[in-house]
N, CA, C and O atoms as a Maestro MAE file, in Angstrom:
{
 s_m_m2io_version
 :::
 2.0.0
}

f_m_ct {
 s_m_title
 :::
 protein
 m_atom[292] {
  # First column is atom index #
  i_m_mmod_type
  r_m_x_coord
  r_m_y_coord
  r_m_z_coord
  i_m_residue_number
  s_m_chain_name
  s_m_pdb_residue_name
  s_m_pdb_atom_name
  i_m_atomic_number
  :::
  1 25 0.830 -1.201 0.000 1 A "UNK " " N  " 7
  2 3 0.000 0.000 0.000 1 A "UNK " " CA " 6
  3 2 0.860 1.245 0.000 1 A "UNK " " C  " 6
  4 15 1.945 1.287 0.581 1 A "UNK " " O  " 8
  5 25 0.317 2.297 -0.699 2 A "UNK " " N  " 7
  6 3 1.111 3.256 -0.606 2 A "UNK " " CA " 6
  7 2 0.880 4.469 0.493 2 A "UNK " " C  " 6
  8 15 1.068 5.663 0.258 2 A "UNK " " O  " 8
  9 25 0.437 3.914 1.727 3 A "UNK " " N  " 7
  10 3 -0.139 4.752 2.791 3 A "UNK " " CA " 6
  11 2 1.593 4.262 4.007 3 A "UNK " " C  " 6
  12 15 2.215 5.037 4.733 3 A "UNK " " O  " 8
  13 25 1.831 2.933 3.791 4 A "UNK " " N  " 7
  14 3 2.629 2.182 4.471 4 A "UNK " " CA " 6
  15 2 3.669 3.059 4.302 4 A "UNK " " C  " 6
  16 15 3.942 3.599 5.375 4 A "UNK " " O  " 8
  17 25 4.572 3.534 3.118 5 A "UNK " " N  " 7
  18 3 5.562 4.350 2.621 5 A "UNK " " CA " 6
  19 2 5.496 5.795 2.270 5 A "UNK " " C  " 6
  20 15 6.061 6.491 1.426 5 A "UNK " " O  " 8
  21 25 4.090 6.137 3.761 6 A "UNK " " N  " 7
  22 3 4.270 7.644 3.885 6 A "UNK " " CA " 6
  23 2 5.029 7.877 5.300 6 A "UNK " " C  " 6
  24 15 4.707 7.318 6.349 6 A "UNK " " O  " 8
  25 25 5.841 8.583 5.182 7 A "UNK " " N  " 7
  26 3 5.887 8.863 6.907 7 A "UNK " " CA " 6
  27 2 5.884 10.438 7.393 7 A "UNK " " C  " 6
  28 15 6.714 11.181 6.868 7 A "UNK " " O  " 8
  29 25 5.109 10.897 8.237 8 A "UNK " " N  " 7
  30 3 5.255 12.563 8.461 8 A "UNK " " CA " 6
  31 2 6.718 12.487 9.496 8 A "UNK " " C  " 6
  32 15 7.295 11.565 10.072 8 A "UNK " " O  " 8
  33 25 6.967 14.074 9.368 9 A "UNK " " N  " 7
  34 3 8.525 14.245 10.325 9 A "UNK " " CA " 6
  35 2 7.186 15.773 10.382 9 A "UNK " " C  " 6
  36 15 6.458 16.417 9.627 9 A "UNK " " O  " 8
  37 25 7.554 15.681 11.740 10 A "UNK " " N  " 7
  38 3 7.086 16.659 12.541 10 A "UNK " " CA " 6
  39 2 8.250 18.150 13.248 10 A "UNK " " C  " 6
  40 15 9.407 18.033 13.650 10 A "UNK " " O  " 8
  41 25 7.609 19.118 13.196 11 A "UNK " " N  " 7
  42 3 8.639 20.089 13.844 11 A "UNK " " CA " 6
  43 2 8.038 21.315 14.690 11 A "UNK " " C  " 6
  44 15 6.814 21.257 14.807 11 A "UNK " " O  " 8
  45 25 8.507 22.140 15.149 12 A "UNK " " N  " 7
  46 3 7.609 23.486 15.514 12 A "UNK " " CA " 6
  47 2 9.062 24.254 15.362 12 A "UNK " " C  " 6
  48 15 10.246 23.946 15.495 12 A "UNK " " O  " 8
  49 25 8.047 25.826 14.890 13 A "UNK " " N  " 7
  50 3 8.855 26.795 14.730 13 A "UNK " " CA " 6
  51 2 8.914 27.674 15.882 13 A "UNK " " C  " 6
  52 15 7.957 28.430 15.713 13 A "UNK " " O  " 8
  53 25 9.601 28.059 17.147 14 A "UNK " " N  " 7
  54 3 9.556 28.590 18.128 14 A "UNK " " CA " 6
  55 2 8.800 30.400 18.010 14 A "UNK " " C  " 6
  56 15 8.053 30.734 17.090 14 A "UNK " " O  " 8
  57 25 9.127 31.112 18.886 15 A "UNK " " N  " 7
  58 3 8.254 32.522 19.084 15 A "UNK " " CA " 6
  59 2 10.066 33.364 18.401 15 A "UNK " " C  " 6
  60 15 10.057 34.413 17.758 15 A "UNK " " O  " 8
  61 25 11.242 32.683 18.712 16 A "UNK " " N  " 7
  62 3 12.243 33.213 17.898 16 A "UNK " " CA " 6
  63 2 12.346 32.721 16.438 16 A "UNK " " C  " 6
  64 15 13.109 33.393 15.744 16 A "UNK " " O  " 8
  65 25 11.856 31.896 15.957 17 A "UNK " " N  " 7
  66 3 12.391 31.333 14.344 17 A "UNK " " CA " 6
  67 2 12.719 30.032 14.743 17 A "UNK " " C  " 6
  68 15 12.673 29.252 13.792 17 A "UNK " " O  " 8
  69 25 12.992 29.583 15.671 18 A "UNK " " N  " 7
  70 3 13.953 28.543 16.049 18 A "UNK " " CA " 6
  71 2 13.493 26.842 15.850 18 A "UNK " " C  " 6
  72 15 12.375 26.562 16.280 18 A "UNK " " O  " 8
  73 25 14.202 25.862 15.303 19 A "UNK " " N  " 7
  74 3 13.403 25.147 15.429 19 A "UNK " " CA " 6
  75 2 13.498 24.256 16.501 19 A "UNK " " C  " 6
  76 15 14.402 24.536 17.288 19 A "UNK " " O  " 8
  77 25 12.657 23.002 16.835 20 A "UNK " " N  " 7
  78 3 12.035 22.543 18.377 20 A "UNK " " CA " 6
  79 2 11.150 21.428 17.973 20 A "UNK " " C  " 6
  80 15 10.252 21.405 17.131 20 A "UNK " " O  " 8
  81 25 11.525 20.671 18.622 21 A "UNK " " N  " 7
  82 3 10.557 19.516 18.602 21 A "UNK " " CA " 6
  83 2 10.121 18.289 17.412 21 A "UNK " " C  " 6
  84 15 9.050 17.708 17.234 21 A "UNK " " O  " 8
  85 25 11.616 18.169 16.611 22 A "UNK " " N  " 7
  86 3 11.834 17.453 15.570 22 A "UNK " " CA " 6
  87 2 11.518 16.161 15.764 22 A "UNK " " C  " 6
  88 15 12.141 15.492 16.589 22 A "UNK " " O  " 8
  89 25 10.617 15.703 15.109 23 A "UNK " " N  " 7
  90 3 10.134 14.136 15.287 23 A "UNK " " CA " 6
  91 2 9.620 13.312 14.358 23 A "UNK " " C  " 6
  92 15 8.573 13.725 13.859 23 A "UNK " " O  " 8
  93 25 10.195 11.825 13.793 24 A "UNK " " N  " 7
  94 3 9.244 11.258 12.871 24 A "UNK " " CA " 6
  95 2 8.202 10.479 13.891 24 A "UNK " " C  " 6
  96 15 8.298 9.908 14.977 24 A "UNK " " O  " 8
  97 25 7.222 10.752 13.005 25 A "UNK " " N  " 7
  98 3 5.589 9.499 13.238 25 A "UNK " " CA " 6
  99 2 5.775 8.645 13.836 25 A "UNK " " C  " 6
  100 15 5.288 8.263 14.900 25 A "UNK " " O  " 8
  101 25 7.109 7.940 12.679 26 A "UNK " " N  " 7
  102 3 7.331 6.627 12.498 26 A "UNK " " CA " 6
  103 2 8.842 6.545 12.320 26 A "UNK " " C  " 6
  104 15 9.569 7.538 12.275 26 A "UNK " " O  " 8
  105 25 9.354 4.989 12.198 27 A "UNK " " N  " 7
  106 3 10.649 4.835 11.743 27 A "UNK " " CA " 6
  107 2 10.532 4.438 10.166 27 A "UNK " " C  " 6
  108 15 9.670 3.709 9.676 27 A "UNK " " O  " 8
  109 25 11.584 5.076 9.499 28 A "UNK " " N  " 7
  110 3 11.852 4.837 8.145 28 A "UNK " " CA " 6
  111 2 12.076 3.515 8.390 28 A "UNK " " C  " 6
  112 15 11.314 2.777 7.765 28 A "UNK " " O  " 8
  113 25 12.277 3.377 8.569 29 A "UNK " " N  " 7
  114 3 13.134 1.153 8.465 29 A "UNK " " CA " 6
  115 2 14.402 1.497 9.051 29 A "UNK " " C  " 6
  116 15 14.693 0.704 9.947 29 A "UNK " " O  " 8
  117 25 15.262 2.400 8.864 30 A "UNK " " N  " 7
  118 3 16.873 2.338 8.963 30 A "UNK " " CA " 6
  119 2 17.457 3.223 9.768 30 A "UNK " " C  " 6
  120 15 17.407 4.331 9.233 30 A "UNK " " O  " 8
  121 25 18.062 3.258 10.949 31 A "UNK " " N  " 7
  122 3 17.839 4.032 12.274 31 A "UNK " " CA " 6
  123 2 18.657 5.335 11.525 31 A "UNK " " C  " 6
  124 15 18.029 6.382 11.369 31 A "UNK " " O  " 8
  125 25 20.418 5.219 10.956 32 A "UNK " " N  " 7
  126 3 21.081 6.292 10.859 32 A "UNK " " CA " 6
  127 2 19.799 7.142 9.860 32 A "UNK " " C  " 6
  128 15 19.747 8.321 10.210 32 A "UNK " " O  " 8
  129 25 18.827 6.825 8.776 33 A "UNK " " N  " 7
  130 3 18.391 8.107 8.026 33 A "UNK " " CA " 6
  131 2 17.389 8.201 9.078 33 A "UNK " " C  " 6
  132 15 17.441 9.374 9.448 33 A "UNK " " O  " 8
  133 25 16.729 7.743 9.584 34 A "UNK " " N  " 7
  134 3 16.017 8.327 10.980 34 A "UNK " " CA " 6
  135 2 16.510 10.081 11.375 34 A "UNK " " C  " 6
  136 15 15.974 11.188 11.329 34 A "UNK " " O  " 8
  137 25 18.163 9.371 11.862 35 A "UNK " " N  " 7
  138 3 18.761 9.910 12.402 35 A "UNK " " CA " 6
  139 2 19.013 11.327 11.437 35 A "UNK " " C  " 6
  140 15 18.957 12.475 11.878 35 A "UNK " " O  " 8
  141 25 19.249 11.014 10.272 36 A "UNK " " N  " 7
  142 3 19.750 11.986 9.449 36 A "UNK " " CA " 6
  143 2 19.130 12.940 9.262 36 A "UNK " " C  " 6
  144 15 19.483 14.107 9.431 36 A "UNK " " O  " 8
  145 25 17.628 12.330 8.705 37 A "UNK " " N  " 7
  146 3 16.326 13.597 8.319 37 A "UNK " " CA " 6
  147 2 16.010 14.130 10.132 37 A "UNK " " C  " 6
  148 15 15.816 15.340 10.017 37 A "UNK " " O  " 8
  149 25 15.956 13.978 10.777 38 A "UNK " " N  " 7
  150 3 15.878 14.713 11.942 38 A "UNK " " CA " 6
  151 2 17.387 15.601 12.312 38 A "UNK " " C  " 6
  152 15 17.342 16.789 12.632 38 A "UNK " " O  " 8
  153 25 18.049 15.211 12.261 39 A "UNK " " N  " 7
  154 3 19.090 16.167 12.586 39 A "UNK " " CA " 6
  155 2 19.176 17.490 11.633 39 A "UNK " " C  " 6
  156 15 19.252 18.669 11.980 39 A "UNK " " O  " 8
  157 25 19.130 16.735 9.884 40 A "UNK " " N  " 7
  158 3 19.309 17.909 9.156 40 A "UNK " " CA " 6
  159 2 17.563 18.830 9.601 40 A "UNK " " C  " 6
  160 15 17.573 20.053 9.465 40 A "UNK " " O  " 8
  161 25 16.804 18.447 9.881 41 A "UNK " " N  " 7
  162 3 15.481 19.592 10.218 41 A "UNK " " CA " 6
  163 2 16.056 20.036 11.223 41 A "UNK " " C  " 6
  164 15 16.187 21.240 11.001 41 A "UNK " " O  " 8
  165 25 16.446 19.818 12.118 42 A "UNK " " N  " 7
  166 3 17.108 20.596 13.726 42 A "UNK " " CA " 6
  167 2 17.769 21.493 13.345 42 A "UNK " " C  " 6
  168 15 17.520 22.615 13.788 42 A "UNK " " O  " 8
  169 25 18.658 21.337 12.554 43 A "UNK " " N  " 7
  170 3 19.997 22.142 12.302 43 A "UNK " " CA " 6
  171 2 19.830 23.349 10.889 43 A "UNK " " C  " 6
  172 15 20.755 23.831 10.235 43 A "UNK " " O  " 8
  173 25 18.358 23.599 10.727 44 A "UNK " " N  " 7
  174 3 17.699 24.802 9.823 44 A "UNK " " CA " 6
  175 2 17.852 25.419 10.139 44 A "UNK " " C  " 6
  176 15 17.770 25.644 11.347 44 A "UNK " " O  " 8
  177 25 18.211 26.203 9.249 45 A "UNK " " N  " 7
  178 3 18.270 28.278 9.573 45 A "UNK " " CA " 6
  179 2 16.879 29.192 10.622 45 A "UNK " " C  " 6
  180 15 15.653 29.083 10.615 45 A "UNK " " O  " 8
  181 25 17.501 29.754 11.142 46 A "UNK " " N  " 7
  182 3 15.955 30.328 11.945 46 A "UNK " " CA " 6
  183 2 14.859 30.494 10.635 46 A "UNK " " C  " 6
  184 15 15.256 30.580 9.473 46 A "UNK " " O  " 8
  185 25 13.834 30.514 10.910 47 A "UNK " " N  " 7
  186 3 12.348 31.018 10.080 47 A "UNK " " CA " 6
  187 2 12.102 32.304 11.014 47 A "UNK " " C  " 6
  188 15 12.452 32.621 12.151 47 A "UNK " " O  " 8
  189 25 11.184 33.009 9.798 48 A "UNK " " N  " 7
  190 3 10.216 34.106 10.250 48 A "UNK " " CA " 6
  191 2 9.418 33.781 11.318 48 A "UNK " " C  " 6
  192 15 8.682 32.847 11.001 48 A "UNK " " O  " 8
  193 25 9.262 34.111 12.338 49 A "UNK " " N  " 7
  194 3 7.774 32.929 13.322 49 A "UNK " " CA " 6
  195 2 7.079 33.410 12.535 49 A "UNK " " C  " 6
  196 15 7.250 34.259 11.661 49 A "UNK " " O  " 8
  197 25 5.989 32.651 12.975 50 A "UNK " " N  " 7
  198 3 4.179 33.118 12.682 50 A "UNK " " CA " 6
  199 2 3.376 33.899 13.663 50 A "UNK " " C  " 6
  200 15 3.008 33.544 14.782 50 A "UNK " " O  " 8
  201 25 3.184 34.940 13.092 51 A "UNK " " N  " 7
  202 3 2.507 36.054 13.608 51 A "UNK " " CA " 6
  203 2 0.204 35.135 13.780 51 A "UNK " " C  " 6
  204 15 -0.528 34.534 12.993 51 A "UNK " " O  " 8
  205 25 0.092 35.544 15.020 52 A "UNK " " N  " 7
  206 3 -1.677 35.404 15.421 52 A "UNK " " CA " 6
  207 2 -2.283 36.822 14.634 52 A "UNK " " C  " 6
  208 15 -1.639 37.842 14.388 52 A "UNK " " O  " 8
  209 25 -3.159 36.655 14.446 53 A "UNK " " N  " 7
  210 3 -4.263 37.628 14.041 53 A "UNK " " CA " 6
  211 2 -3.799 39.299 14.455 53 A "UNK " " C  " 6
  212 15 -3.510 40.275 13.764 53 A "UNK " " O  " 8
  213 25 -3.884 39.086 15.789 54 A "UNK " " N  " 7
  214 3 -3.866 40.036 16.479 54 A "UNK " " CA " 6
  215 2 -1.826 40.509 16.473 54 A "UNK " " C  " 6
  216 15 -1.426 41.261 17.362 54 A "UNK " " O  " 8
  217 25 -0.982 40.052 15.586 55 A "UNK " " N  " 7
  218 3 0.124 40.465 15.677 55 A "UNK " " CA " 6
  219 2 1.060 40.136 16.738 55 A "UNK " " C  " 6
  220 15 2.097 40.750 16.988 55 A "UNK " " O  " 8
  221 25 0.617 39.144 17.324 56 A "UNK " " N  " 7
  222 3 1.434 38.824 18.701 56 A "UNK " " CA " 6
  223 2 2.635 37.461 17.929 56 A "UNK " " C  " 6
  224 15 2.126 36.720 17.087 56 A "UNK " " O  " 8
  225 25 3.422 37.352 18.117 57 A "UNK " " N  " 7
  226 3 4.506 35.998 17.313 57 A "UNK " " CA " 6
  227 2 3.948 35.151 18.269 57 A "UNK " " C  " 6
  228 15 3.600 35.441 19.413 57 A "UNK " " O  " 8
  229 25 3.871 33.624 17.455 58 A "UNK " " N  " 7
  230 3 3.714 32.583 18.037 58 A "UNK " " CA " 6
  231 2 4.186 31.371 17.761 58 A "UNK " " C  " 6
  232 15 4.754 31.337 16.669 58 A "UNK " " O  " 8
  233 25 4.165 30.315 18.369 59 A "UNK " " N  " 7
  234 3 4.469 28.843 17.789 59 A "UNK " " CA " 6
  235 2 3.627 28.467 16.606 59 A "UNK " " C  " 6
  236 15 2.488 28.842 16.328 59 A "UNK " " O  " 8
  237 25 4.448 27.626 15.951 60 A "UNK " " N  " 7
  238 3 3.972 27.320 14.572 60 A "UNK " " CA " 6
  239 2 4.006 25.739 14.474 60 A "UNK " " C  " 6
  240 15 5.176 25.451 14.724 60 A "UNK " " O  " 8
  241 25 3.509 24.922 14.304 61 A "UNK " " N  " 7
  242 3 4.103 23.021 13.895 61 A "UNK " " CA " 6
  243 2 3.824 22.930 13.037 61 A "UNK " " C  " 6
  244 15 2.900 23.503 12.461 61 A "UNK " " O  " 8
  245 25 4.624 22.082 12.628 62 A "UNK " " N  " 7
  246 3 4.790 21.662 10.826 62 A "UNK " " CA " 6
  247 2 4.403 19.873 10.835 62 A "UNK " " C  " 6
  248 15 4.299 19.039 11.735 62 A "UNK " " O  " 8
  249 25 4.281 19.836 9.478 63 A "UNK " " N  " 7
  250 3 4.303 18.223 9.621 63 A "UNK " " CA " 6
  251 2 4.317 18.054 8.172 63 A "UNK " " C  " 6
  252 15 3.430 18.460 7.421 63 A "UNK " " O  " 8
  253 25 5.422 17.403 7.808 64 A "UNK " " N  " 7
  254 3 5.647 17.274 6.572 64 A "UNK " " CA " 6
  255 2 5.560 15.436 5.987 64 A "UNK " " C  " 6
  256 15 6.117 14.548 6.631 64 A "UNK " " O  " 8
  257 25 4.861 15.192 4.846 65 A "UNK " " N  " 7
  258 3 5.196 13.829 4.776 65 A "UNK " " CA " 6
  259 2 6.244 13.459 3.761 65 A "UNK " " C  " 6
  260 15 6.665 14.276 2.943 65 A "UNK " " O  " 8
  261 25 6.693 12.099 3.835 66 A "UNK " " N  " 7
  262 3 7.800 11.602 3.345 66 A "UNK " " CA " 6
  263 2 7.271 10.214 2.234 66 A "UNK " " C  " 6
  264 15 6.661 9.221 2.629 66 A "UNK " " O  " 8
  265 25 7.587 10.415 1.161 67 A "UNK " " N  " 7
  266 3 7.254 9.557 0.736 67 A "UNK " " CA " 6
  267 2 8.584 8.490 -0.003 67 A "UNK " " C  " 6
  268 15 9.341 9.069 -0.782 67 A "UNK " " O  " 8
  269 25 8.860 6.770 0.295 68 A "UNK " " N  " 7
  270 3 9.259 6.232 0.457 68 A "UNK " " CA " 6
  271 2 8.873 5.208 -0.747 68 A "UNK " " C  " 6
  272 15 7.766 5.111 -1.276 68 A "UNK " " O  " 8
  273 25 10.471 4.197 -1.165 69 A "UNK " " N  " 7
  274 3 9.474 3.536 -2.224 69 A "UNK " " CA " 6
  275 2 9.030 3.734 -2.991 69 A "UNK " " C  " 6
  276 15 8.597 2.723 -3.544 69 A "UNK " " O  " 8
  277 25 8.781 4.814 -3.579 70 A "UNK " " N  " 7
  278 3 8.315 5.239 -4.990 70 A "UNK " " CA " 6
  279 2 8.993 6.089 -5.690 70 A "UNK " " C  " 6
  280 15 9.016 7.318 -5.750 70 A "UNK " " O  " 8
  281 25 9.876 4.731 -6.531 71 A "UNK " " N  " 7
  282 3 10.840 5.447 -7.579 71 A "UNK " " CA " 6
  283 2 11.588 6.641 -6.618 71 A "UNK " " C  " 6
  284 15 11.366 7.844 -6.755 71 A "UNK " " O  " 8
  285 25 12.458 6.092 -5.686 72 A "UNK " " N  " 7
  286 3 13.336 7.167 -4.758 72 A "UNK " " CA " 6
  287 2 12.809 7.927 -3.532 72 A "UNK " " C  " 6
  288 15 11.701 7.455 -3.276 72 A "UNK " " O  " 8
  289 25 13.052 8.675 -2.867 73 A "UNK " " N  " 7
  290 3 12.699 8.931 -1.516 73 A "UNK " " CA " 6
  291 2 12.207 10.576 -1.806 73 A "UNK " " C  " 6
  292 15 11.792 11.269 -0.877 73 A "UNK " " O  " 8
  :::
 }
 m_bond[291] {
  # First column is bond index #
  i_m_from
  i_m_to
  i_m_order
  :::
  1 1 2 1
  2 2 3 1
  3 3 4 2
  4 3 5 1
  5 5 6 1
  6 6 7 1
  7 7 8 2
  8 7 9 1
  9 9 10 1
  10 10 11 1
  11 11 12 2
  12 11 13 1
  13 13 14 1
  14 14 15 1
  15 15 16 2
  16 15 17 1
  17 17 18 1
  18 18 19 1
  19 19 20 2
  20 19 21 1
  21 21 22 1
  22 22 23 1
  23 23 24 2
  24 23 25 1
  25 25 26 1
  26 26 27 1
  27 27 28 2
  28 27 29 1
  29 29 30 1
  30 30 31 1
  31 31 32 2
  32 31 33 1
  33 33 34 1
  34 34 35 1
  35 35 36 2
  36 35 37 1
  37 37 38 1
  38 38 39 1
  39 39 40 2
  40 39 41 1
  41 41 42 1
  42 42 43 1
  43 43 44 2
  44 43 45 1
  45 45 46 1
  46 46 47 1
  47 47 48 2
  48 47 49 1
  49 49 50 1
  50 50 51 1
  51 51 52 2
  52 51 53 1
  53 53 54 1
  54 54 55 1
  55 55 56 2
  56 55 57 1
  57 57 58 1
  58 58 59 1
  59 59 60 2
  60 59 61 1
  61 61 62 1
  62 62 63 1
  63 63 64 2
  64 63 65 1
  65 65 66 1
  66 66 67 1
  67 67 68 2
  68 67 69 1
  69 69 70 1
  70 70 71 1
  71 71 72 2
  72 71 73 1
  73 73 74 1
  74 74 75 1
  75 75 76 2
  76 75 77 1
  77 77 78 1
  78 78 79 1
  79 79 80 2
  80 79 81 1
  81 81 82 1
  82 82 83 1
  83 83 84 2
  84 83 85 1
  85 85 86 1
  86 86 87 1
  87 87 88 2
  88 87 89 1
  89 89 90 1
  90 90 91 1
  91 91 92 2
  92 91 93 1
  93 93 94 1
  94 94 95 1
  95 95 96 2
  96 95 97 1
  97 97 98 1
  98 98 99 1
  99 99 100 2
  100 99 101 1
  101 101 102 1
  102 102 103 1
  103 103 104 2
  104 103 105 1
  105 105 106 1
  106 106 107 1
  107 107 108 2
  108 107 109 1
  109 109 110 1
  110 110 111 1
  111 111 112 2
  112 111 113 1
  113 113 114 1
  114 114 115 1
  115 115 116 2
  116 115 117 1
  117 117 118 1
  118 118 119 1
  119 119 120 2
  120 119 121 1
  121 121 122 1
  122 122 123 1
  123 123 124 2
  124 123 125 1
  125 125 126 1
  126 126 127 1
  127 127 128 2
  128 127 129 1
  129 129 130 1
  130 130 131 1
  131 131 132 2
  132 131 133 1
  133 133 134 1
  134 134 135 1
  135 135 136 2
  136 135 137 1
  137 137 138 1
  138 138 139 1
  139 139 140 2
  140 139 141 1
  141 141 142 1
  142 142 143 1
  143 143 144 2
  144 143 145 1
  145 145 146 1
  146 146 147 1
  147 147 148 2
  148 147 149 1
  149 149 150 1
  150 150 151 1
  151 151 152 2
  152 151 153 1
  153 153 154 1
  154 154 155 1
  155 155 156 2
  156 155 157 1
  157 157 158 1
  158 158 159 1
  159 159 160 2
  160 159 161 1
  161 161 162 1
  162 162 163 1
  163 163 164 2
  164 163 165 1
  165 165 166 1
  166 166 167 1
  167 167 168 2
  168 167 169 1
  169 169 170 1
  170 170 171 1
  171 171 172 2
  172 171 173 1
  173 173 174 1
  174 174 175 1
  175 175 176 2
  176 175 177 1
  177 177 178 1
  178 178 179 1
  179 179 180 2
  180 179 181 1
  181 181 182 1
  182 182 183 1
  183 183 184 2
  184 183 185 1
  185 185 186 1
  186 186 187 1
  187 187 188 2
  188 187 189 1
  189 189 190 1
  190 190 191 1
  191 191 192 2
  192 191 193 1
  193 193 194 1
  194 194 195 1
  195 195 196 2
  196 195 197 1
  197 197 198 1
  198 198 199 1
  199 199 200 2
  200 199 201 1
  201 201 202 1
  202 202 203 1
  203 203 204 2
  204 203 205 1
  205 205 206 1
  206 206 207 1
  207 207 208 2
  208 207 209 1
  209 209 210 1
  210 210 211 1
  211 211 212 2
  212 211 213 1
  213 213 214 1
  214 214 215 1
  215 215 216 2
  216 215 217 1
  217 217 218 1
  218 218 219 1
  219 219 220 2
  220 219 221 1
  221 221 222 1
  222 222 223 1
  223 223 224 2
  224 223 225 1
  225 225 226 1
  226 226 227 1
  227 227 228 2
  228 227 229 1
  229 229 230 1
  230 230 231 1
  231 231 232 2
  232 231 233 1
  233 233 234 1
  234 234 235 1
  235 235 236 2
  236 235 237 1
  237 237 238 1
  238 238 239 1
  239 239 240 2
  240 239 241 1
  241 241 242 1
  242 242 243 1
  243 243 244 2
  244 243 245 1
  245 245 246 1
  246 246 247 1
  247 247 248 2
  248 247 249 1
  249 249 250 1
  250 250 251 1
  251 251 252 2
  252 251 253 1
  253 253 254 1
  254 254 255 1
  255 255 256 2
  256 255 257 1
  257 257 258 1
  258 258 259 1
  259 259 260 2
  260 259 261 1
  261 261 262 1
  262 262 263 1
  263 263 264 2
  264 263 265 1
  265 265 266 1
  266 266 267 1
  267 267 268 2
  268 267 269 1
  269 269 270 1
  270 270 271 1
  271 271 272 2
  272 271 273 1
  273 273 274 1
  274 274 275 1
  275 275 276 2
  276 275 277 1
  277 277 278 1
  278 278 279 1
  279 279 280 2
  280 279 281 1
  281 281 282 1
  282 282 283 1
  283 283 284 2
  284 283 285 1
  285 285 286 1
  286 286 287 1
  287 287 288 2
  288 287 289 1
  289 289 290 1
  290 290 291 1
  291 291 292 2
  :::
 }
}
């Protein structure tokens, strides 16, 4: 199935840009790219935060999916 060879990597963008809270779903199968796609998201350049309605900066989470197995990563 091609639901099996999705995986989200999760993150939040702090109230500085910063990032925080890097996490996959799931395990790829293979611990070091585990390791890899989480470290290289940790180690991103600050972001803009995200501004609320009202102009106040706030936390932001991301969740990106990964798709695996199909014709390359």
């Amino acid at each position: 199935r091609i639901d099996d060879n999705l995986k989200a990597l999760e993150f939040t963008i702090n109230e500085i840009g910063a990032v925080e809270n890097v996490r996959l779903n799931q395990s790829i199968g293979v611990d070091s790219i585990d390791q890899l796609v989480v470290g290289l998201v940790a180690k991103m350049p600050r972001w803009t935060p995200a501004k609320a309605f009202d102009g106040q900066v706030v936390k932001q989470q991301f969740e990106f999916t990964i798709a695996l197995g199909m014709d390359g990563c």
